[in-house]
Amino acid sequence: MNLQDLCRLTAINATGVPDVSVVSVTEDSRRVQPGSVFIAMPGEHVDGHDYAQAAADQGAIAVIGPRIDIDTLAGIPYLHAEHPRRATGIAVHSLAGDPTGDMTVIGVTGTNGKSSTVVLIEHVLNATGQSAACLGTLGYNVGGECLPAPHTTPFAEDLARLFRQAHEAGQRYAVMEASSHAIEQERTAGIHYNVAAFTNLTQDHLDYHNDMDTYRAIKIRLFERIEAENGFTVVNTDDPSGAAFVNASPVPCHTFGAKGDCRALDARYGLRETTFQFTSPWGDAPVRMKLIGAHNVANAMCALTVVCGLGVPVADAAEAIGSLKNVPGRFECIDAGQDFVVVVDYAHTDDGLRNVLQTARAVCENRVICVFGCGGDRDRGKRPKMAAVAAELADYSIITSDNPRTEDPDRIIKDVEAGAIAAGQRNGSDYELIADREQAIRRGIDMAAPDDLIMIAGKGHEDYQILGTKKIHFDDREIARQILAERTQS
């Protein structure tokens, strides 16, 4: 591809643009090489335009950005694009050979359940003889290689590389989480989506999106981009926002839920397994799975609707769902032979916490003790709401730190505590405050009686904690196992 081709492909004015070859397109000046096009975007903390000189020094042949007042920057052509990141996505996928053009790509969006649903879909496809890649919060599984996930949805140039890797490995299916940040930032531009699925919509990321209407509208964009002739969408109609996603679908829409095309009948919940009868337009089958709780029935229903829509036989899909042992950090039981239950979960919204605590209440034979916190530099509005949920559904709460980032941990905890106080709870009787997360987990486990359930919520699979601008190793599951081992030895 030459620079004029790139301009035509991305609807950029090519007048006066030199006819030179393009070897890569990148937003990261450190990745620039001779023949690269550098994308300059103003950001929250830095402005990409400030790195144009570094890019030019490393051999960039042009800069693409949103400014309209300049023709050159750092001595190389500056090309105006109304949506530079959209141009990036289109260009990098084209440079990679347009790998998703002959793949079946499934995008899953929603507030909660994306990771579990993506893992379920990937597992069923691979278990039934398809070869599927997976991109999400829990990692990028591509071509037999498992890579850590710095972002729920990678940036466009990384996505293009991962899709090309999957394509070259012979994988013709890819299932990925599509976060609202990624959709709004056009990271998903250039991908040919065949299927889009919606799990649910509850409050999260309002520090970024400002209000729920904007948050919903951004997620709906994924549905509006389904372009394949044989494409379809999948919607949870039990969610109040479900109708908006159904109405936005430009292709046939399959629904799941109490009144959906696909339904879960006679659901039964235990601490070791969940069972239900899956009924759908493609047929019916019993499901016996190791994932626990009503929220995981919803995740399984979404996954089953997707894979059956793709042509996987219902009985095979149901059997494959049952063979998945767990989803890391999603209602993950930590068992060291103790006479009470310890669960680690990623729930970090009020709705997510409600889901896991309702499940805990349904399977717990004694008290539910909840250890949780809220992240710093993020949506403050959900903090008291999470405490209100814990006040309603837990017998006792220990409010602690999550990832405080650059906020004062004690200030975050006070914001959370306000919800407990508003619910009529008292410090020392109904809850306590312990800023140190390891000590909070220790306190929860130490106070456990036989048949209690200790719910450690908020971080799930994460193996780090962000303090200030520093990331330290911290894994709730490791901490819980260590404390349980100490109890056994004492």
CSV table of C-alpha atoms in Angstrom, one decimal:
chain,number,residue,atom,x,y,z
A,1,MET,CA,0.0,0.0,0.0
A,2,ASN,CA,1.2,3.5,-0.8
A,3,LEU,CA,0.2,6.7,1.0
A,4,GLN,CA,-2.2,7.7,-1.8
A,5,ASP,CA,-3.9,4.3,-1.5
A,6,LEU,CA,-4.2,4.8,2.3
A,7,CYS,CA,-5.8,8.2,1.8
A,8,ARG,CA,-8.4,6.9,-0.6
A,9,LEU,CA,-9.2,3.9,1.6
A,10,THR,CA,-9.7,6.2,4.6
A,11,ALA,CA,-11.5,9.1,2.8
A,12,ILE,CA,-8.6,11.5,3.4
A,13,ASN,CA,-7.9,14.2,0.9
A,14,ALA,CA,-4.9,12.9,-1.2
A,15,THR,CA,-4.1,16.1,-3.0
A,16,GLY,CA,-0.4,16.7,-3.1
A,17,VAL,CA,0.3,13.5,-1.1
A,18,PRO,CA,3.6,11.8,-2.2
A,19,ASP,CA,3.4,8.4,-3.8
A,20,VAL,CA,5.5,6.5,-1.2
A,21,SER,CA,5.1,3.1,0.3
A,22,VAL,CA,3.5,2.7,3.8
A,23,VAL,CA,5.0,-0.1,6.0
A,24,SER,CA,2.9,0.5,9.1
A,25,VAL,CA,0.4,2.8,10.8
A,26,THR,CA,0.8,3.5,14.5
A,27,GLU,CA,-0.2,5.8,17.4
A,28,ASP,CA,2.9,4.9,19.3
A,29,SER,CA,5.9,7.0,18.3
A,30,ARG,CA,8.1,4.2,19.7
A,31,ARG,CA,6.8,1.8,17.1
A,32,VAL,CA,7.6,4.1,14.2
A,33,GLN,CA,10.0,2.8,11.6
A,34,PRO,CA,11.1,4.1,8.2
A,35,GLY,CA,7.9,4.2,6.1
A,36,SER,CA,5.4,4.5,9.0
A,37,VAL,CA,2.5,6.8,9.2
A,38,PHE,CA,2.1,8.3,12.6
A,39,ILE,CA,-1.3,9.0,14.1
A,40,ALA,CA,-1.4,12.0,16.4
A,41,MET,CA,-4.3,12.2,18.8
A,42,PRO,CA,-4.9,14.6,21.6
A,43,GLY,CA,-5.3,12.6,24.8
A,44,GLU,CA,-6.4,13.0,28.4
A,45,HIS,CA,-2.8,13.3,29.7
A,46,VAL,CA,-0.6,13.7,26.6
A,47,ASP,CA,-1.0,15.0,23.0
A,48,GLY,CA,0.3,12.8,20.2
A,49,HIS,CA,1.2,15.9,18.2
A,50,ASP,CA,4.0,16.5,20.8
A,51,TYR,CA,5.6,13.2,19.6
A,52,ALA,CA,5.5,14.0,15.8
A,53,GLN,CA,9.1,15.1,15.8
A,54,ALA,CA,10.2,11.9,17.4
A,55,ALA,CA,8.2,10.0,14.8
A,56,ALA,CA,9.7,12.0,12.0
A,57,ASP,CA,13.2,11.4,13.3
A,58,GLN,CA,12.5,7.7,13.2
A,59,GLY,CA,11.4,7.7,9.6
A,60,ALA,CA,7.7,8.5,9.6
A,61,ILE,CA,6.5,9.7,6.2
A,62,ALA,CA,3.3,11.5,7.3
A,63,VAL,CA,1.2,12.4,10.3
A,64,ILE,CA,-2.5,11.8,10.4
A,65,GLY,CA,-4.5,13.8,12.9
A,66,PRO,CA,-7.7,15.9,13.6
A,67,ARG,CA,-6.2,19.4,13.2
A,68,ILE,CA,-7.3,21.4,10.2
A,69,ASP,CA,-5.0,24.4,10.6
A,70,ILE,CA,-1.7,22.8,9.3
A,71,ASP,CA,-0.4,21.0,6.3
A,72,THR,CA,3.0,19.9,7.6
A,73,LEU,CA,4.3,18.9,11.1
A,74,ALA,CA,7.9,18.1,12.0
A,75,GLY,CA,8.8,18.5,8.4
A,76,ILE,CA,6.5,15.8,6.9
A,77,PRO,CA,2.9,16.0,5.5
A,78,TYR,CA,0.1,16.4,8.0
A,79,LEU,CA,-3.1,14.8,6.8
A,80,HIS,CA,-6.4,15.8,8.3
A,81,ALA,CA,-8.9,13.0,9.2
A,82,GLU,CA,-12.2,13.7,10.9
A,83,HIS,CA,-11.8,10.4,12.8
A,84,PRO,CA,-8.1,9.5,12.9
A,85,ARG,CA,-8.6,6.4,14.9
A,86,ARG,CA,-11.2,5.1,12.5
A,87,ALA,CA,-8.7,5.7,9.7
A,88,THR,CA,-6.1,3.9,11.8
A,89,GLY,CA,-8.3,0.8,12.1
A,90,ILE,CA,-9.2,0.7,8.4
A,91,ALA,CA,-5.6,1.1,7.4
A,92,VAL,CA,-3.9,-1.4,9.8
A,93,HIS,CA,-6.4,-4.1,8.9
A,94,SER,CA,-5.8,-3.5,5.2
A,95,LEU,CA,-2.1,-3.6,5.7
A,96,ALA,CA,-2.5,-6.9,7.6
A,97,GLY,CA,-4.3,-8.4,4.6
A,98,ASP,CA,-7.8,-7.8,5.9
A,99,PRO,CA,-7.8,-11.0,8.0
A,100,THR,CA,-11.3,-10.7,9.3
A,101,GLY,CA,-12.7,-10.6,5.8
A,102,ASP,CA,-13.0,-14.4,5.7
A,103,MET,CA,-13.4,-15.1,9.4
A,104,THR,CA,-16.5,-15.2,11.5
A,105,VAL,CA,-16.0,-12.5,14.2
A,106,ILE,CA,-18.3,-12.4,17.2
A,107,GLY,CA,-18.3,-9.2,19.4
A,108,VAL,CA,-19.8,-9.3,22.9
A,109,THR,CA,-20.7,-6.1,24.6
A,110,GLY,CA,-22.4,-5.1,27.8
A,111,THR,CA,-21.5,-4.1,31.4
A,112,ASN,CA,-21.2,-7.4,33.1
A,113,GLY,CA,-20.7,-11.0,31.9
A,114,LYS,CA,-18.6,-10.2,28.8
A,115,SER,CA,-15.6,-12.1,29.8
A,116,SER,CA,-17.5,-15.2,30.9
A,117,THR,CA,-19.6,-15.2,27.8
A,118,VAL,CA,-16.6,-14.8,25.5
A,119,VAL,CA,-14.8,-17.7,27.3
A,120,LEU,CA,-18.0,-19.9,27.0
A,121,ILE,CA,-18.4,-19.2,23.2
A,122,GLU,CA,-14.7,-19.9,22.6
A,123,HIS,CA,-14.8,-23.1,24.6
A,124,VAL,CA,-17.9,-24.4,22.8
A,125,LEU,CA,-16.6,-23.6,19.4
A,126,ASN,CA,-13.2,-25.3,20.1
A,127,ALA,CA,-14.9,-28.3,21.8
A,128,THR,CA,-17.2,-28.9,18.8
A,129,GLY,CA,-14.4,-29.0,16.2
A,130,GLN,CA,-14.1,-25.3,15.3
A,131,SER,CA,-10.9,-23.4,15.7
A,132,ALA,CA,-11.6,-20.1,17.6
A,133,ALA,CA,-9.4,-17.3,18.9
A,134,CYS,CA,-10.4,-15.3,21.9
A,135,LEU,CA,-9.7,-11.7,22.9
A,136,GLY,CA,-10.8,-10.3,26.2
A,137,THR,CA,-10.1,-9.2,29.7
A,138,LEU,CA,-8.8,-12.7,30.7
A,139,GLY,CA,-6.2,-12.7,27.9
A,140,TYR,CA,-5.7,-13.1,24.2
A,141,ASN,CA,-5.8,-16.8,23.1
A,142,VAL,CA,-4.6,-16.7,19.5
A,143,GLY,CA,-3.1,-19.5,17.4
A,144,GLY,CA,-2.4,-21.7,20.4
A,145,GLU,CA,-0.6,-18.9,22.2
A,146,CYS,CA,-2.0,-17.2,25.4
A,147,LEU,CA,-1.0,-13.6,25.8
A,148,PRO,CA,-1.7,-11.2,28.7
A,149,ALA,CA,-4.4,-8.6,28.1
A,150,PRO,CA,-3.4,-5.0,29.0
A,151,HIS,CA,-6.8,-3.9,27.6
A,152,THR,CA,-10.2,-5.6,27.4
A,153,THR,CA,-10.2,-4.7,23.8
A,154,PRO,CA,-6.7,-4.1,22.2
A,155,PHE,CA,-5.9,-1.0,20.2
A,156,ALA,CA,-6.4,-1.2,16.4
A,157,GLU,CA,-2.9,-2.0,15.3
A,158,ASP,CA,-2.6,-4.8,17.9
A,159,LEU,CA,-6.0,-6.2,16.9
A,160,ALA,CA,-5.0,-6.3,13.3
A,161,ARG,CA,-1.8,-8.2,14.2
A,162,LEU,CA,-3.7,-10.6,16.5
A,163,PHE,CA,-6.3,-11.3,13.8
A,164,ARG,CA,-3.6,-11.9,11.2
A,165,GLN,CA,-1.9,-14.3,13.6
A,166,ALA,CA,-5.2,-16.1,14.2
A,167,HIS,CA,-5.9,-16.3,10.4
A,168,GLU,CA,-2.4,-17.6,9.7
A,169,ALA,CA,-2.9,-20.3,12.3
A,170,GLY,CA,-6.0,-21.4,10.5
A,171,GLN,CA,-8.5,-20.1,13.0
A,172,ARG,CA,-11.7,-19.0,11.2
A,173,TYR,CA,-13.6,-17.9,14.3
A,174,ALA,CA,-12.7,-15.2,16.7
A,175,VAL,CA,-14.8,-14.1,19.7
A,176,MET,CA,-13.9,-10.8,21.5
A,177,GLU,CA,-15.1,-8.4,24.1
A,178,ALA,CA,-16.0,-5.0,22.7
A,179,SER,CA,-15.8,-2.5,25.5
A,180,SER,CA,-17.5,0.9,25.4
A,181,HIS,CA,-14.1,2.6,25.5
A,182,ALA,CA,-12.9,0.6,22.5
A,183,ILE,CA,-16.0,1.3,20.5
A,184,GLU,CA,-16.0,5.0,21.3
A,185,GLN,CA,-12.3,5.3,20.5
A,186,GLU,CA,-12.8,3.4,17.2
A,187,ARG,CA,-10.4,0.6,18.2
A,188,THR,CA,-12.8,-1.8,16.5
A,189,ALA,CA,-12.8,0.0,13.1
A,190,GLY,CA,-11.7,-2.2,10.2
A,191,ILE,CA,-13.1,-5.4,11.7
A,192,HIS,CA,-15.7,-7.3,9.8
A,193,TYR,CA,-18.2,-8.4,12.5
A,194,ASN,CA,-20.6,-11.2,11.7
A,195,VAL,CA,-22.3,-11.5,15.1
A,196,ALA,CA,-22.8,-9.0,18.0
A,197,ALA,CA,-24.2,-10.0,21.4
A,198,PHE,CA,-25.5,-7.9,24.2
A,199,THR,CA,-25.4,-9.1,27.8
A,200,ASN,CA,-26.7,-6.3,30.0
A,201,LEU,CA,-26.3,-2.6,30.8
A,202,THR,CA,-25.8,-1.2,34.3
A,203,GLN,CA,-23.9,1.8,35.7
A,204,ASP,CA,-20.2,1.8,35.0
A,205,HIS,CA,-17.6,4.0,33.4
A,206,LEU,CA,-19.7,7.2,33.8
A,207,ASP,CA,-16.5,9.0,34.7
A,208,TYR,CA,-15.8,8.6,30.9
A,209,HIS,CA,-19.2,8.5,29.3
A,210,ASN,CA,-21.0,11.0,31.6
A,211,ASP,CA,-24.5,9.4,31.5
A,212,MET,CA,-26.3,6.2,30.8
A,213,ASP,CA,-27.8,7.3,27.5
A,214,THR,CA,-24.4,8.0,26.1
A,215,TYR,CA,-23.0,4.7,27.5
A,216,ARG,CA,-25.9,2.8,25.9
A,217,ALA,CA,-25.6,4.6,22.5
A,218,ILE,CA,-21.9,3.8,22.3
A,219,LYS,CA,-22.5,0.1,22.9
A,220,ILE,CA,-25.3,0.1,20.3
A,221,ARG,CA,-22.8,1.1,17.7
A,222,LEU,CA,-21.4,-2.4,17.7
A,223,PHE,CA,-24.8,-3.7,16.5
A,224,GLU,CA,-25.1,-1.0,13.8
A,225,ARG,CA,-21.8,-2.3,12.3
A,226,ILE,CA,-22.8,-5.9,11.6
A,227,GLU,CA,-22.2,-6.1,7.9
A,228,ALA,CA,-22.3,-9.7,6.8
A,229,GLU,CA,-25.1,-11.0,4.7
A,230,ASN,CA,-25.5,-13.9,7.0
A,231,GLY,CA,-24.8,-12.0,10.2
A,232,PHE,CA,-27.1,-11.9,13.2
A,233,THR,CA,-27.3,-10.4,16.7
A,234,VAL,CA,-28.1,-11.8,20.1
A,235,VAL,CA,-29.9,-9.7,22.9
A,236,ASN,CA,-30.8,-10.3,26.5
A,237,THR,CA,-34.4,-9.1,26.6
A,238,ASP,CA,-34.5,-9.4,30.4
A,239,ASP,CA,-32.4,-6.3,30.5
A,240,PRO,CA,-34.4,-3.0,30.3
A,241,SER,CA,-32.1,-1.8,27.5
A,242,GLY,CA,-32.6,-5.0,25.4
A,243,ALA,CA,-35.3,-3.5,23.2
A,244,ALA,CA,-33.0,-0.7,22.1
A,245,PHE,CA,-30.4,-3.2,20.9
A,246,VAL,CA,-33.1,-5.3,19.2
A,247,ASN,CA,-34.3,-2.2,17.4
A,248,ALA,CA,-30.7,-1.2,16.4
A,249,SER,CA,-30.0,-4.6,14.8
A,250,PRO,CA,-29.7,-4.3,11.0
A,251,VAL,CA,-29.7,-8.1,10.7
A,252,PRO,CA,-31.9,-10.9,12.2
A,253,CYS,CA,-31.9,-10.8,16.0
A,254,HIS,CA,-32.1,-13.8,18.3
A,255,THR,CA,-33.2,-13.0,21.9
A,256,PHE,CA,-32.7,-14.9,25.2
A,257,GLY,CA,-34.4,-14.4,28.5
A,258,ALA,CA,-37.7,-15.2,30.2
A,259,LYS,CA,-39.7,-14.1,27.1
A,260,GLY,CA,-36.9,-14.6,24.5
A,261,ASP,CA,-36.5,-17.0,21.6
A,262,CYS,CA,-34.2,-18.9,23.9
A,263,ARG,CA,-35.1,-19.7,27.5
A,264,ALA,CA,-33.7,-21.4,30.5
A,265,LEU,CA,-36.3,-23.6,32.2
A,266,ASP,CA,-36.3,-25.2,35.6
A,267,ALA,CA,-33.0,-23.7,36.7
A,268,ARG,CA,-31.5,-25.2,39.8
A,269,TYR,CA,-28.5,-23.8,41.7
A,270,GLY,CA,-26.0,-25.5,44.0
A,271,LEU,CA,-22.5,-24.8,45.2
A,272,ARG,CA,-20.9,-27.2,42.8
A,273,GLU,CA,-23.1,-27.0,39.7
A,274,THR,CA,-26.1,-25.3,38.0
A,275,THR,CA,-28.6,-27.1,35.9
A,276,PHE,CA,-31.4,-25.9,33.5
A,277,GLN,CA,-33.2,-26.9,30.4
A,278,PHE,CA,-32.2,-24.9,27.3
A,279,THR,CA,-35.1,-24.4,24.9
A,280,SER,CA,-34.6,-22.6,21.5
A,281,PRO,CA,-35.7,-22.4,17.9
A,282,TRP,CA,-32.9,-24.9,17.1
A,283,GLY,CA,-34.1,-27.5,19.7
A,284,ASP,CA,-33.9,-28.3,23.4
A,285,ALA,CA,-31.2,-29.8,25.6
A,286,PRO,CA,-30.5,-30.2,29.3
A,287,VAL,CA,-27.5,-28.2,30.6
A,288,ARG,CA,-25.4,-29.2,33.6
A,289,MET,CA,-22.6,-26.8,34.2
A,290,LYS,CA,-19.9,-26.1,36.8
A,291,LEU,CA,-20.5,-22.3,36.6
A,292,ILE,CA,-22.6,-21.1,39.6
A,293,GLY,CA,-25.6,-18.8,39.8
A,294,ALA,CA,-28.3,-17.1,37.9
A,295,HIS,CA,-26.0,-14.6,36.3
A,296,ASN,CA,-24.0,-17.5,34.8
A,297,VAL,CA,-27.2,-19.0,33.5
A,298,ALA,CA,-27.6,-15.7,31.6
A,299,ASN,CA,-24.0,-15.9,30.3
A,300,ALA,CA,-24.5,-19.5,29.2
A,301,MET,CA,-27.8,-18.6,27.5
A,302,CYS,CA,-26.0,-15.8,25.6
A,303,ALA,CA,-23.2,-18.2,24.5
A,304,LEU,CA,-25.6,-21.0,23.6
A,305,THR,CA,-27.7,-18.6,21.5
A,306,VAL,CA,-24.6,-17.4,19.6
A,307,VAL,CA,-23.2,-20.8,18.9
A,308,CYS,CA,-26.5,-22.4,17.9
A,309,GLY,CA,-27.1,-19.4,15.6
A,310,LEU,CA,-23.7,-20.3,14.0
A,311,GLY,CA,-24.9,-23.9,13.4
A,312,VAL,CA,-23.5,-25.8,16.4
A,313,PRO,CA,-26.0,-28.6,17.2
A,314,VAL,CA,-27.9,-27.9,20.4
A,315,ALA,CA,-27.0,-31.1,22.2
A,316,ASP,CA,-23.3,-30.7,21.3
A,317,ALA,CA,-23.3,-27.1,22.5
A,318,ALA,CA,-25.0,-28.0,25.8
A,319,GLU,CA,-22.5,-30.8,26.4
A,320,ALA,CA,-19.6,-28.5,25.7
A,321,ILE,CA,-20.9,-25.9,28.2
A,322,GLY,CA,-20.9,-28.6,30.8
A,323,SER,CA,-17.2,-29.4,30.2
A,324,LEU,CA,-15.9,-25.9,31.1
A,325,LYS,CA,-14.4,-26.2,34.6
A,326,ASN,CA,-14.4,-22.5,35.5
A,327,VAL,CA,-13.8,-18.9,34.3
A,328,PRO,CA,-10.8,-17.4,36.2
A,329,GLY,CA,-11.9,-15.0,38.9
A,330,ARG,CA,-15.6,-15.4,38.2
A,331,PHE,CA,-17.3,-16.9,41.3
A,332,GLU,CA,-14.1,-18.9,41.7
A,333,CYS,CA,-14.1,-21.1,44.8
A,334,ILE,CA,-10.8,-21.3,46.8
A,335,ASP,CA,-10.8,-24.7,48.4
A,336,ALA,CA,-8.2,-25.7,50.9
A,337,GLY,CA,-10.3,-28.1,52.8
A,338,GLN,CA,-11.8,-25.5,55.1
A,339,ASP,CA,-15.3,-25.9,56.5
A,340,PHE,CA,-16.5,-22.7,55.0
A,341,VAL,CA,-16.6,-21.3,51.4
A,342,VAL,CA,-14.3,-18.7,50.0
A,343,VAL,CA,-15.2,-17.1,46.6
A,344,VAL,CA,-13.3,-14.6,44.5
A,345,ASP,CA,-15.2,-12.7,41.9
A,346,TYR,CA,-14.6,-9.7,39.6
A,347,ALA,CA,-17.9,-8.0,40.5
A,348,HIS,CA,-17.0,-4.3,40.6
A,349,THR,CA,-20.4,-2.6,39.9
A,350,ASP,CA,-23.5,-2.6,42.0
A,351,ASP,CA,-25.3,-4.9,39.6
A,352,GLY,CA,-22.4,-7.3,39.4
A,353,LEU,CA,-22.1,-7.4,43.2
A,354,ARG,CA,-25.9,-8.0,43.5
A,355,ASN,CA,-25.6,-10.9,41.1
A,356,VAL,CA,-22.8,-12.7,43.0
A,357,LEU,CA,-24.3,-12.0,46.4
A,358,GLN,CA,-27.7,-13.3,45.4
A,359,THR,CA,-26.0,-16.4,44.2
A,360,ALA,CA,-24.1,-16.6,47.5
A,361,ARG,CA,-27.3,-16.3,49.5
A,362,ALA,CA,-28.9,-19.0,47.4
A,363,VAL,CA,-26.1,-21.6,48.1
A,364,CYS,CA,-24.8,-20.5,51.5
A,365,GLU,CA,-26.0,-22.4,54.6
A,366,ASN,CA,-24.9,-19.7,57.1
A,367,ARG,CA,-23.6,-16.1,56.9
A,368,VAL,CA,-22.4,-14.3,53.8
A,369,ILE,CA,-19.4,-12.0,54.6
A,370,CYS,CA,-18.4,-9.6,51.8
A,371,VAL,CA,-15.0,-8.1,51.3
A,372,PHE,CA,-15.0,-5.4,48.6
A,373,GLY,CA,-13.9,-1.9,47.6
A,374,CYS,CA,-14.0,0.5,44.7
A,375,GLY,CA,-11.4,1.7,42.2
A,376,GLY,CA,-9.9,5.1,42.3
A,377,ASP,CA,-10.0,7.7,39.4
A,378,ARG,CA,-13.2,6.0,38.3
A,379,ASP,CA,-17.0,6.4,38.5
A,380,ARG,CA,-17.6,7.7,42.0
A,381,GLY,CA,-21.4,7.4,41.7
A,382,LYS,CA,-21.3,3.6,42.0
A,383,ARG,CA,-19.4,3.6,45.3
A,384,PRO,CA,-22.4,4.1,47.7
A,385,LYS,CA,-24.5,1.9,45.5
A,386,MET,CA,-22.2,-1.0,46.0
A,387,ALA,CA,-22.3,-0.6,49.7
A,388,ALA,CA,-26.1,-0.5,49.6
A,389,VAL,CA,-26.1,-3.8,47.8
A,390,ALA,CA,-23.8,-5.3,50.3
A,391,ALA,CA,-25.9,-4.0,53.1
A,392,GLU,CA,-29.0,-5.6,51.6
A,393,LEU,CA,-27.5,-9.0,50.8
A,394,ALA,CA,-24.5,-9.7,53.0
A,395,ASP,CA,-24.6,-10.4,56.7
A,396,TYR,CA,-21.4,-8.4,57.3
A,397,SER,CA,-19.2,-6.3,55.1
A,398,ILE,CA,-15.5,-5.4,55.2
A,399,ILE,CA,-14.9,-2.3,53.0
A,400,THR,CA,-11.4,-2.1,51.7
A,401,SER,CA,-9.2,-0.8,48.8
A,402,ASP,CA,-9.5,-2.0,45.3
A,403,ASN,CA,-7.1,-0.2,42.9
A,404,PRO,CA,-7.0,3.3,44.5
A,405,ARG,CA,-4.7,4.6,41.8
A,406,THR,CA,-4.1,8.3,42.5
A,407,GLU,CA,-7.0,8.8,44.9
A,408,ASP,CA,-6.7,8.7,48.6
A,409,PRO,CA,-7.8,5.2,49.6
A,410,ASP,CA,-9.4,6.4,52.8
A,411,ARG,CA,-11.5,8.9,50.8
A,412,ILE,CA,-12.7,6.2,48.5
A,413,ILE,CA,-13.6,4.0,51.4
A,414,LYS,CA,-15.6,6.9,53.0
A,415,ASP,CA,-17.5,7.3,49.7
A,416,VAL,CA,-18.4,3.7,49.8
A,417,GLU,CA,-19.3,3.8,53.5
A,418,ALA,CA,-21.8,6.5,52.8
A,419,GLY,CA,-24.0,3.9,51.1
A,420,ALA,CA,-23.8,1.6,54.2
A,421,ILE,CA,-24.7,4.5,56.5
A,422,ALA,CA,-27.7,5.5,54.3
A,423,ALA,CA,-28.9,1.9,54.5
A,424,GLY,CA,-29.0,2.2,58.3
A,425,GLN,CA,-25.9,0.2,59.0
A,426,ARG,CA,-23.4,0.8,61.8
A,427,ASN,CA,-19.6,0.6,61.7
A,428,GLY,CA,-18.5,-2.3,64.0
A,429,SER,CA,-21.9,-4.0,64.0
A,430,ASP,CA,-22.7,-4.4,60.3
A,431,TYR,CA,-19.5,-3.6,58.6
A,432,GLU,CA,-15.9,-2.4,59.2
A,433,LEU,CA,-13.3,-0.4,57.3
A,434,ILE,CA,-9.8,-1.9,56.6
A,435,ALA,CA,-7.9,0.0,53.9
A,436,ASP,CA,-5.2,-2.7,53.5
A,437,ARG,CA,-6.7,-5.3,51.1
A,438,GLU,CA,-4.6,-8.2,52.4
A,439,GLN,CA,-5.6,-7.5,56.0
A,440,ALA,CA,-9.3,-7.1,54.9
A,441,ILE,CA,-9.2,-10.6,53.3
A,442,ARG,CA,-7.5,-12.0,56.3
A,443,ARG,CA,-10.1,-10.5,58.6
A,444,GLY,CA,-12.9,-12.0,56.5
A,445,ILE,CA,-11.4,-15.4,56.6
A,446,ASP,CA,-10.4,-15.3,60.3
A,447,MET,CA,-14.0,-14.4,61.3
A,448,ALA,CA,-15.5,-17.3,59.2
A,449,ALA,CA,-17.6,-19.9,61.0
A,450,PRO,CA,-18.5,-23.3,59.6
A,451,ASP,CA,-20.8,-23.0,56.5
A,452,ASP,CA,-20.2,-19.3,56.1
A,453,LEU,CA,-19.4,-17.9,52.6
A,454,ILE,CA,-16.6,-15.3,52.3
A,455,MET,CA,-17.1,-13.3,49.1
A,456,ILE,CA,-14.0,-11.4,48.0
A,457,ALA,CA,-15.2,-9.1,45.2
A,458,GLY,CA,-13.8,-6.5,42.8
A,459,LYS,CA,-10.6,-7.9,41.3
A,460,GLY,CA,-11.3,-11.4,40.3
A,461,HIS,CA,-8.6,-12.7,38.0
A,462,GLU,CA,-6.4,-9.5,38.3
A,463,ASP,CA,-2.9,-10.2,39.7
A,464,TYR,CA,-2.0,-6.7,40.5
A,465,GLN,CA,-3.1,-3.6,42.6
A,466,ILE,CA,-2.5,-0.1,41.4
A,467,LEU,CA,-1.3,2.2,44.1
A,468,GLY,CA,-0.7,5.8,42.9
A,469,THR,CA,0.9,5.2,39.5
A,470,LYS,CA,2.7,2.0,40.6
A,471,LYS,CA,1.4,-1.5,39.8
A,472,ILE,CA,2.3,-4.1,42.4
A,473,HIS,CA,1.7,-7.8,42.3
A,474,PHE,CA,-1.5,-8.7,44.2
A,475,ASP,CA,-3.8,-11.6,43.6
A,476,ASP,CA,-6.9,-12.1,45.8
A,477,ARG,CA,-6.8,-15.9,45.0
A,478,GLU,CA,-3.1,-16.2,46.1
A,479,ILE,CA,-3.7,-14.2,49.2
A,480,ALA,CA,-6.8,-16.3,50.2
A,481,ARG,CA,-4.9,-19.6,49.6
A,482,GLN,CA,-2.0,-18.3,51.7
A,483,ILE,CA,-4.2,-17.3,54.6
A,484,LEU,CA,-6.1,-20.6,54.4
A,485,ALA,CA,-2.8,-22.5,54.4
A,486,GLU,CA,-1.6,-20.6,57.5
A,487,ARG,CA,-4.8,-21.6,59.3
A,488,THR,CA,-4.2,-25.3,58.4
A,489,GLN,CA,-0.7,-25.2,59.8
A,490,SER,CA,-1.6,-23.4,63.0
